[in-house]
């Protein structure tokens, strides 16, 4: 097996790479695999230290310098190594970032602070895509979360891993398999490359490879379900999980979700197990807080019940460190964890895994044998190579980077275009927002009308299992929509909101309050302070200074700031931020109504209502 | 999709191949794929007609002649095309052989006739393999059926199919999949290349791809099982199938198996479905006769119950035409058929499929979605290419050829070495024999002792579900044992039989009857006729002529004949066949006991008992 020949005298860099002429891998693949291992493992090469020159490495290994250079170039382009001009290659300290979760692609210095999006969006990289280029039947703007758009599929990296898995030796290994064992190389790679990112340590007999996370869920539902089982589930929650547990004959007990995740209360006491999505709650995307995590584990331990940690969408926290998985916090062996590899590679691969105490894994393995058997071993080996070569990490980073850009762009666009209409649930990452519209919004009608007009939103009825649920909520995600489509998609959504008249379709002429015109407008806004909340709940203030300058300050600590100019021309109030609101000027009619100012666009339709305070003193 | 660009004006050979520059396939792969299609389809190129020259084809296609020559050479080596010297390439008429089942690899003229193995084995190609070369823990001789030995794994052909499935376009196709649909290219290939071999026609919505046949069985057990279900199963029968149906809450009704397959009697009347293995009954390897097939279908139609046709081991009939599948004979839509692709490619791939009415497939698809989802789409596409390129057919033929050689070698070796001890169930193919030993044989002890001495046999207790069952039966298969190991393995098994003393361990000195010595021996055998039955139940006679020649005649119609010499030297009788008994001379002591002659080996241990008739007149 490829992992059997692992090198290395830790202290002597000269002996760090040992090539195996018997290996089925090409020299370049071997070099790449070993370098990735050295880069990721503490104690091999010190972070920040220059790695041996390509000439030295080539000499020590007895391979051509070109082979070494190619392997290193690839690692530089993927961020494992840093190149310093005229000085050589260094290990990127960030790849050993001790925090749990995917390493932050842009590095710590560039990490966005809370609320950094401010009142209005940053300048997007491009304008609306060419809608005409899309085939009919496919929505022009798809905000349905889950599927990937074509730009995110794996390519040459996956093909390389598959080629490596096709050796004659590999097929012989597989045939020796008795039908219940997984590929030991893949188990090893999951243990060493995936689980540490979630803070989880596990022995090989505590891991089972599954046909996507879906099979893991089915096996768990069969193991923990049954006529006497009472399973606590989130409400709103994942209908697939509910379905599996119900199908297994279990009674469901619905626990609500708040801004900290699943609410842990006395309803849990009667349960035999609890299913929970702590990373990004399905469907609200809320990340379970640390106190709530501790409380859940403590209570489960007292009750002696299993916690089923559904990590199909592992936490991608764009605003702070990711939280450790419940499984990594659990001292009692109560947590059964499962996740998917399809989130990085694509669901067509049907590859997931579960982590649990060895006795639970043994029972799940037996059940797996009875239903469909182990996932195809050729795919297990291909994924193992994909991990061993570091492609999985690199791709997870690229995806997280791209999703962060899209997520931020959607948040900014919602704030800019739909401030009057929506709020989102508190969320620090992931790929989807839970959105609450005006009280009188008929979200089902909204989703239908949007679909007809080329904007696909996700309805949320199916996430609710009990009694009444809000009719004004829907979901928007970014996994399937290219970055440049997000702004025009949300812009179109505002038109739909206006046309449907949700939240009232007030017009300037008939607005209640006092229409500020000309000098009255100028007098009122000069020196005033505007106060509002972003759609994601952060406070924001805007000072309209007498000299025509404008200072914006948003975020819990006011950490997101921008400056700009404002002026009055006739009956219109103009503002022009340096960065916010895409750095573009806007013009509004204004109506004062108590302590609020209503802003109308050039069509004289209401677009925003915000607080206004007169100049101090 | 690759299949979308199918050519062709049927009448104009010049237009028969259309290459698609947009295809992800290489030119050579495209040419190969199209040629295989043309070769297999009636009405494209007439069988026996010369195909256009490589120069003509190259000119018409605008590709290099070398590309065409390479593709054609491969097809010649795999038997699709025949090369006639100085005349060109022709379609091998045998590949369009209308009979169901794998085309017979050696062609009609060389097909073995019933009983062709005669009383004794043909000369094997080699002597015992080098046992020392095998690693410890692995039996020296593995007669356990099911797994393949390493020589049978796919190699370059599979890698080629995988490479073709790795295009960027393919991955985009997969991502568009909603999670319940199979790869349409694979469905198309199963319809056009696999099902016709079993006589089955099916629409795309009548086929579901499964994770090995095992998932098909699980889905079917869930669909047809339940608390009110009564499932007729074979006894002895497949424990896995029994387990799945029991697990689904069904009551099992056990129907016995005779030489024609499952016995259809009144016990079926109370059943809601019947599970049956008609191709090679598990575990007896008996092939269900045509009258029995018709009776089963007729009765199922009268009762309105489903027939679950388990074709995990499709019929490989070495002695006659294979039988059509029940599904192909069924007029009523009562048959649910399932099979495995792993029998050709290896079980590590986990690929099978089921064929049933569209409503049944829709229900199975829904169930599949709920448990594990569809088999990985990359593997579906790779298998589709493997089929499209004709590799599957070619490999199935190679395997059938190899298994026929091994099966015949095992039958011959059993007949030669274990004639005194065993009989087999009637069988015309497959890879395993059901073997019945002497009445006093303790098969469990036999299997244990054999394992200790390096010969792996399969015990059969697990195939019986009810009451008493014979203690003297076991199974031997050839899927895992190389041809040259079969004779020495069976030879070793005879030693074990002798040492265990099953059937009595008679010695020459204490034998009852009259020891024939010197002239008495010569007088008794000269002109006598020996009569016996082969271990597989065919009659056999041997005439010992006065001139020292010997004529053997075996088989139902005496169609297997051989000649040889016999002589007496002292107290030993010698015989030496031209072909039978590996063409090697043997020497025996003889004891006459009524109408039987007992033969003892040079160690004076009893090795055979056969009938003897004095010279006529």
PDB file of N, CA and C in Angstrom, chain B residues 92-139:
ATOM      1  N   UNK B  92     -17.248 -12.177 -37.762  1.00  0.00           N
ATOM      2  CA  UNK B  92     -17.354 -13.546 -37.273  1.00  0.00           C
ATOM      3  C   UNK B  92     -18.833 -13.877 -37.071  1.00  0.00           C
ATOM      4  N   UNK B  93     -19.356 -14.829 -37.851  1.00  0.00           N
ATOM      5  CA  UNK B  93     -20.805 -15.095 -37.740  1.00  0.00           C
ATOM      6  C   UNK B  93     -21.199 -15.511 -36.324  1.00  0.00           C
ATOM      7  N   UNK B  94     -20.251 -16.037 -35.561  1.00  0.00           N
ATOM      8  CA  UNK B  94     -20.601 -16.539 -34.229  1.00  0.00           C
ATOM      9  C   UNK B  94     -20.992 -15.435 -33.251  1.00  0.00           C
ATOM     10  N   UNK B  95     -20.502 -14.233 -33.501  1.00  0.00           N
ATOM     11  CA  UNK B  95     -20.853 -13.194 -32.529  1.00  0.00           C
ATOM     12  C   UNK B  95     -22.325 -12.828 -32.649  1.00  0.00           C
ATOM     13  N   UNK B  96     -22.937 -13.258 -33.788  1.00  0.00           N
ATOM     14  CA  UNK B  96     -24.380 -13.014 -33.902  1.00  0.00           C
ATOM     15  C   UNK B  96     -25.182 -14.282 -33.651  1.00  0.00           C
ATOM     16  N   UNK B  97     -24.520 -15.269 -33.099  1.00  0.00           N
ATOM     17  CA  UNK B  97     -25.188 -16.520 -32.746  1.00  0.00           C
ATOM     18  C   UNK B  97     -26.480 -16.198 -32.007  1.00  0.00           C
ATOM     19  N   UNK B  98     -27.621 -16.649 -32.538  1.00  0.00           N
ATOM     20  CA  UNK B  98     -28.893 -16.219 -31.960  1.00  0.00           C
ATOM     21  C   UNK B  98     -29.165 -16.832 -30.600  1.00  0.00           C
ATOM     22  N   UNK B  99     -28.397 -17.809 -30.182  1.00  0.00           N
ATOM     23  CA  UNK B  99     -28.741 -18.442 -28.914  1.00  0.00           C
ATOM     24  C   UNK B  99     -28.506 -17.462 -27.770  1.00  0.00           C
ATOM     25  N   UNK B 100     -29.274 -17.683 -26.741  1.00  0.00           N
ATOM     26  CA  UNK B 100     -29.193 -16.830 -25.573  1.00  0.00           C
ATOM     27  C   UNK B 100     -27.987 -17.266 -24.764  1.00  0.00           C
ATOM     28  N   UNK B 101     -27.477 -16.386 -23.940  1.00  0.00           N
ATOM     29  CA  UNK B 101     -26.327 -16.736 -23.112  1.00  0.00           C
ATOM     30  C   UNK B 101     -25.059 -16.319 -23.796  1.00  0.00           C
ATOM     31  N   UNK B 102     -23.970 -16.377 -23.084  1.00  0.00           N
ATOM     32  CA  UNK B 102     -22.704 -15.983 -23.673  1.00  0.00           C
ATOM     33  C   UNK B 102     -22.414 -16.852 -24.882  1.00  0.00           C
ATOM     34  N   UNK B 103     -21.992 -16.220 -25.944  1.00  0.00           N
ATOM     35  CA  UNK B 103     -21.622 -16.983 -27.114  1.00  0.00           C
ATOM     36  C   UNK B 103     -20.533 -17.966 -26.709  1.00  0.00           C
ATOM     37  N   UNK B 104     -20.570 -19.146 -27.304  1.00  0.00           N
ATOM     38  CA  UNK B 104     -19.596 -20.151 -26.894  1.00  0.00           C
ATOM     39  C   UNK B 104     -18.252 -19.811 -27.472  1.00  0.00           C
ATOM     40  N   UNK B 105     -17.310 -19.631 -26.632  1.00  0.00           N
ATOM     41  CA  UNK B 105     -16.043 -19.049 -27.035  1.00  0.00           C
ATOM     42  C   UNK B 105     -15.312 -19.868 -28.080  1.00  0.00           C
ATOM     43  N   UNK B 106     -15.406 -21.188 -27.993  1.00  0.00           N
ATOM     44  CA  UNK B 106     -14.592 -21.987 -28.893  1.00  0.00           C
ATOM     45  C   UNK B 106     -15.321 -22.271 -30.207  1.00  0.00           C
ATOM     46  N   UNK B 107     -16.520 -21.760 -30.340  1.00  0.00           N
ATOM     47  CA  UNK B 107     -17.234 -21.978 -31.589  1.00  0.00           C
ATOM     48  C   UNK B 107     -17.960 -23.312 -31.577  1.00  0.00           C
ATOM     49  N   UNK B 108     -18.944 -23.451 -32.486  1.00  0.00           N
ATOM     50  CA  UNK B 108     -19.819 -24.619 -32.430  1.00  0.00           C
ATOM     51  C   UNK B 108     -19.114 -25.935 -32.667  1.00  0.00           C
ATOM     52  N   UNK B 109     -18.214 -25.916 -33.609  1.00  0.00           N
ATOM     53  CA  UNK B 109     -17.611 -27.194 -33.980  1.00  0.00           C
ATOM     54  C   UNK B 109     -16.844 -27.824 -32.816  1.00  0.00           C
ATOM     55  N   UNK B 110     -16.333 -26.976 -31.947  1.00  0.00           N
ATOM     56  CA  UNK B 110     -15.516 -27.529 -30.871  1.00  0.00           C
ATOM     57  C   UNK B 110     -16.287 -27.676 -29.562  1.00  0.00           C
ATOM     58  N   UNK B 111     -17.588 -27.414 -29.622  1.00  0.00           N
ATOM     59  CA  UNK B 111     -18.323 -27.481 -28.359  1.00  0.00           C
ATOM     60  C   UNK B 111     -18.312 -28.909 -27.815  1.00  0.00           C
ATOM     61  N   UNK B 112     -18.056 -29.083 -26.527  1.00  0.00           N
ATOM     62  CA  UNK B 112     -17.993 -30.448 -26.004  1.00  0.00           C
ATOM     63  C   UNK B 112     -19.371 -31.058 -25.989  1.00  0.00           C
ATOM     64  N   UNK B 113     -19.451 -32.329 -26.309  1.00  0.00           N
ATOM     65  CA  UNK B 113     -20.731 -33.003 -26.260  1.00  0.00           C
ATOM     66  C   UNK B 113     -20.982 -33.496 -24.849  1.00  0.00           C
ATOM     67  N   UNK B 114     -22.230 -33.847 -24.562  1.00  0.00           N
ATOM     68  CA  UNK B 114     -22.530 -34.307 -23.200  1.00  0.00           C
ATOM     69  C   UNK B 114     -21.626 -35.462 -22.820  1.00  0.00           C
ATOM     70  N   UNK B 115     -21.125 -35.410 -21.628  1.00  0.00           N
ATOM     71  CA  UNK B 115     -20.344 -36.533 -21.135  1.00  0.00           C
ATOM     72  C   UNK B 115     -18.972 -36.654 -21.750  1.00  0.00           C
ATOM     73  N   UNK B 116     -18.553 -35.632 -22.429  1.00  0.00           N
ATOM     74  CA  UNK B 116     -17.315 -35.747 -23.179  1.00  0.00           C
ATOM     75  C   UNK B 116     -16.112 -36.030 -22.296  1.00  0.00           C
ATOM     76  N   UNK B 117     -16.252 -35.814 -21.027  1.00  0.00           N
ATOM     77  CA  UNK B 117     -15.099 -36.040 -20.171  1.00  0.00           C
ATOM     78  C   UNK B 117     -14.841 -37.523 -19.952  1.00  0.00           C
ATOM     79  N   UNK B 118     -15.849 -38.321 -20.189  1.00  0.00           N
ATOM     80  CA  UNK B 118     -15.647 -39.756 -20.111  1.00  0.00           C
ATOM     81  C   UNK B 118     -15.314 -40.214 -18.708  1.00  0.00           C
ATOM     82  N   UNK B 119     -14.829 -41.399 -18.624  1.00  0.00           N
ATOM     83  CA  UNK B 119     -14.562 -41.973 -17.310  1.00  0.00           C
ATOM     84  C   UNK B 119     -13.422 -41.269 -16.616  1.00  0.00           C
ATOM     85  N   UNK B 120     -12.547 -40.696 -17.375  1.00  0.00           N
ATOM     86  CA  UNK B 120     -11.334 -40.177 -16.749  1.00  0.00           C
ATOM     87  C   UNK B 120     -10.935 -38.870 -17.409  1.00  0.00           C
ATOM     88  N   UNK B 121     -10.098 -38.146 -16.742  1.00  0.00           N
ATOM     89  CA  UNK B 121      -9.798 -36.787 -17.169  1.00  0.00           C
ATOM     90  C   UNK B 121      -8.863 -36.749 -18.357  1.00  0.00           C
ATOM     91  N   UNK B 122      -8.971 -35.672 -19.099  1.00  0.00           N
ATOM     92  CA  UNK B 122      -8.013 -35.373 -20.149  1.00  0.00           C
ATOM     93  C   UNK B 122      -6.695 -34.964 -19.534  1.00  0.00           C
ATOM     94  N   UNK B 123      -5.702 -34.954 -20.375  1.00  0.00           N
ATOM     95  CA  UNK B 123      -4.399 -34.518 -19.895  1.00  0.00           C
ATOM     96  C   UNK B 123      -4.476 -33.033 -19.522  1.00  0.00           C
ATOM     97  N   UNK B 124      -4.105 -32.694 -18.334  1.00  0.00           N
ATOM     98  CA  UNK B 124      -4.073 -31.294 -17.915  1.00  0.00           C
ATOM     99  C   UNK B 124      -2.872 -30.606 -18.510  1.00  0.00           C
ATOM    100  N   UNK B 125      -2.913 -29.300 -18.616  1.00  0.00           N
ATOM    101  CA  UNK B 125      -1.821 -28.580 -19.250  1.00  0.00           C
ATOM    102  C   UNK B 125      -0.562 -28.535 -18.385  1.00  0.00           C
ATOM    103  N   UNK B 126      -0.662 -28.826 -17.129  1.00  0.00           N
ATOM    104  CA  UNK B 126       0.520 -28.662 -16.281  1.00  0.00           C
ATOM    105  C   UNK B 126       0.341 -29.474 -15.016  1.00  0.00           C
ATOM    106  N   UNK B 127       1.371 -29.640 -14.310  1.00  0.00           N
ATOM    107  CA  UNK B 127       1.294 -30.339 -13.033  1.00  0.00           C
ATOM    108  C   UNK B 127       1.076 -29.328 -11.911  1.00  0.00           C
ATOM    109  N   UNK B 128       1.116 -29.841 -10.685  1.00  0.00           N
ATOM    110  CA  UNK B 128       0.803 -28.985  -9.529  1.00  0.00           C
ATOM    111  C   UNK B 128       1.618 -27.702  -9.524  1.00  0.00           C
ATOM    112  N   UNK B 129       0.976 -26.622  -9.160  1.00  0.00           N
ATOM    113  CA  UNK B 129       1.673 -25.348  -9.049  1.00  0.00           C
ATOM    114  C   UNK B 129       2.634 -25.371  -7.888  1.00  0.00           C
ATOM    115  N   UNK B 130       3.425 -24.329  -7.809  1.00  0.00           N
ATOM    116  CA  UNK B 130       4.433 -24.266  -6.765  1.00  0.00           C
ATOM    117  C   UNK B 130       3.800 -23.787  -5.469  1.00  0.00           C
ATOM    118  N   UNK B 131       3.489 -24.724  -4.601  1.00  0.00           N
ATOM    119  CA  UNK B 131       2.794 -24.382  -3.363  1.00  0.00           C
ATOM    120  C   UNK B 131       3.624 -23.448  -2.506  1.00  0.00           C
ATOM    121  N   UNK B 132       4.943 -23.596  -2.568  1.00  0.00           N
ATOM    122  CA  UNK B 132       5.806 -22.779  -1.711  1.00  0.00           C
ATOM    123  C   UNK B 132       5.675 -21.301  -2.041  1.00  0.00           C
ATOM    124  N   UNK B 133       5.251 -21.009  -3.268  1.00  0.00           N
ATOM    125  CA  UNK B 133       5.148 -19.618  -3.681  1.00  0.00           C
ATOM    126  C   UNK B 133       3.956 -18.900  -3.064  1.00  0.00           C
ATOM    127  N   UNK B 134       3.067 -19.639  -2.425  1.00  0.00           N
ATOM    128  CA  UNK B 134       1.859 -19.025  -1.887  1.00  0.00           C
ATOM    129  C   UNK B 134       2.098 -18.575  -0.459  1.00  0.00           C
ATOM    130  N   UNK B 135       1.461 -17.505  -0.100  1.00  0.00           N
ATOM    131  CA  UNK B 135       1.679 -16.994   1.242  1.00  0.00           C
ATOM    132  C   UNK B 135       0.911 -17.850   2.238  1.00  0.00           C
ATOM    133  N   UNK B 136       1.374 -17.882   3.459  1.00  0.00           N
ATOM    134  CA  UNK B 136       0.732 -18.701   4.475  1.00  0.00           C
ATOM    135  C   UNK B 136      -0.635 -18.122   4.798  1.00  0.00           C
ATOM    136  N   UNK B 137      -1.556 -18.947   5.277  1.00  0.00           N
ATOM    137  CA  UNK B 137      -2.902 -18.486   5.584  1.00  0.00           C
ATOM    138  C   UNK B 137      -3.820 -18.665   4.400  1.00  0.00           C
ATOM    139  N   UNK B 138      -3.289 -18.569   3.203  1.00  0.00           N
ATOM    140  CA  UNK B 138      -4.090 -18.794   1.998  1.00  0.00           C
ATOM    141  C   UNK B 138      -4.026 -20.277   1.685  1.00  0.00           C
ATOM    142  N   UNK B 139      -5.191 -20.920   1.431  1.00  0.00           N
ATOM    143  CA  UNK B 139      -5.133 -22.354   1.138  1.00  0.00           C
ATOM    144  C   UNK B 139      -4.357 -22.609  -0.146  1.00  0.00           C
TER     145      UNK B 139
END
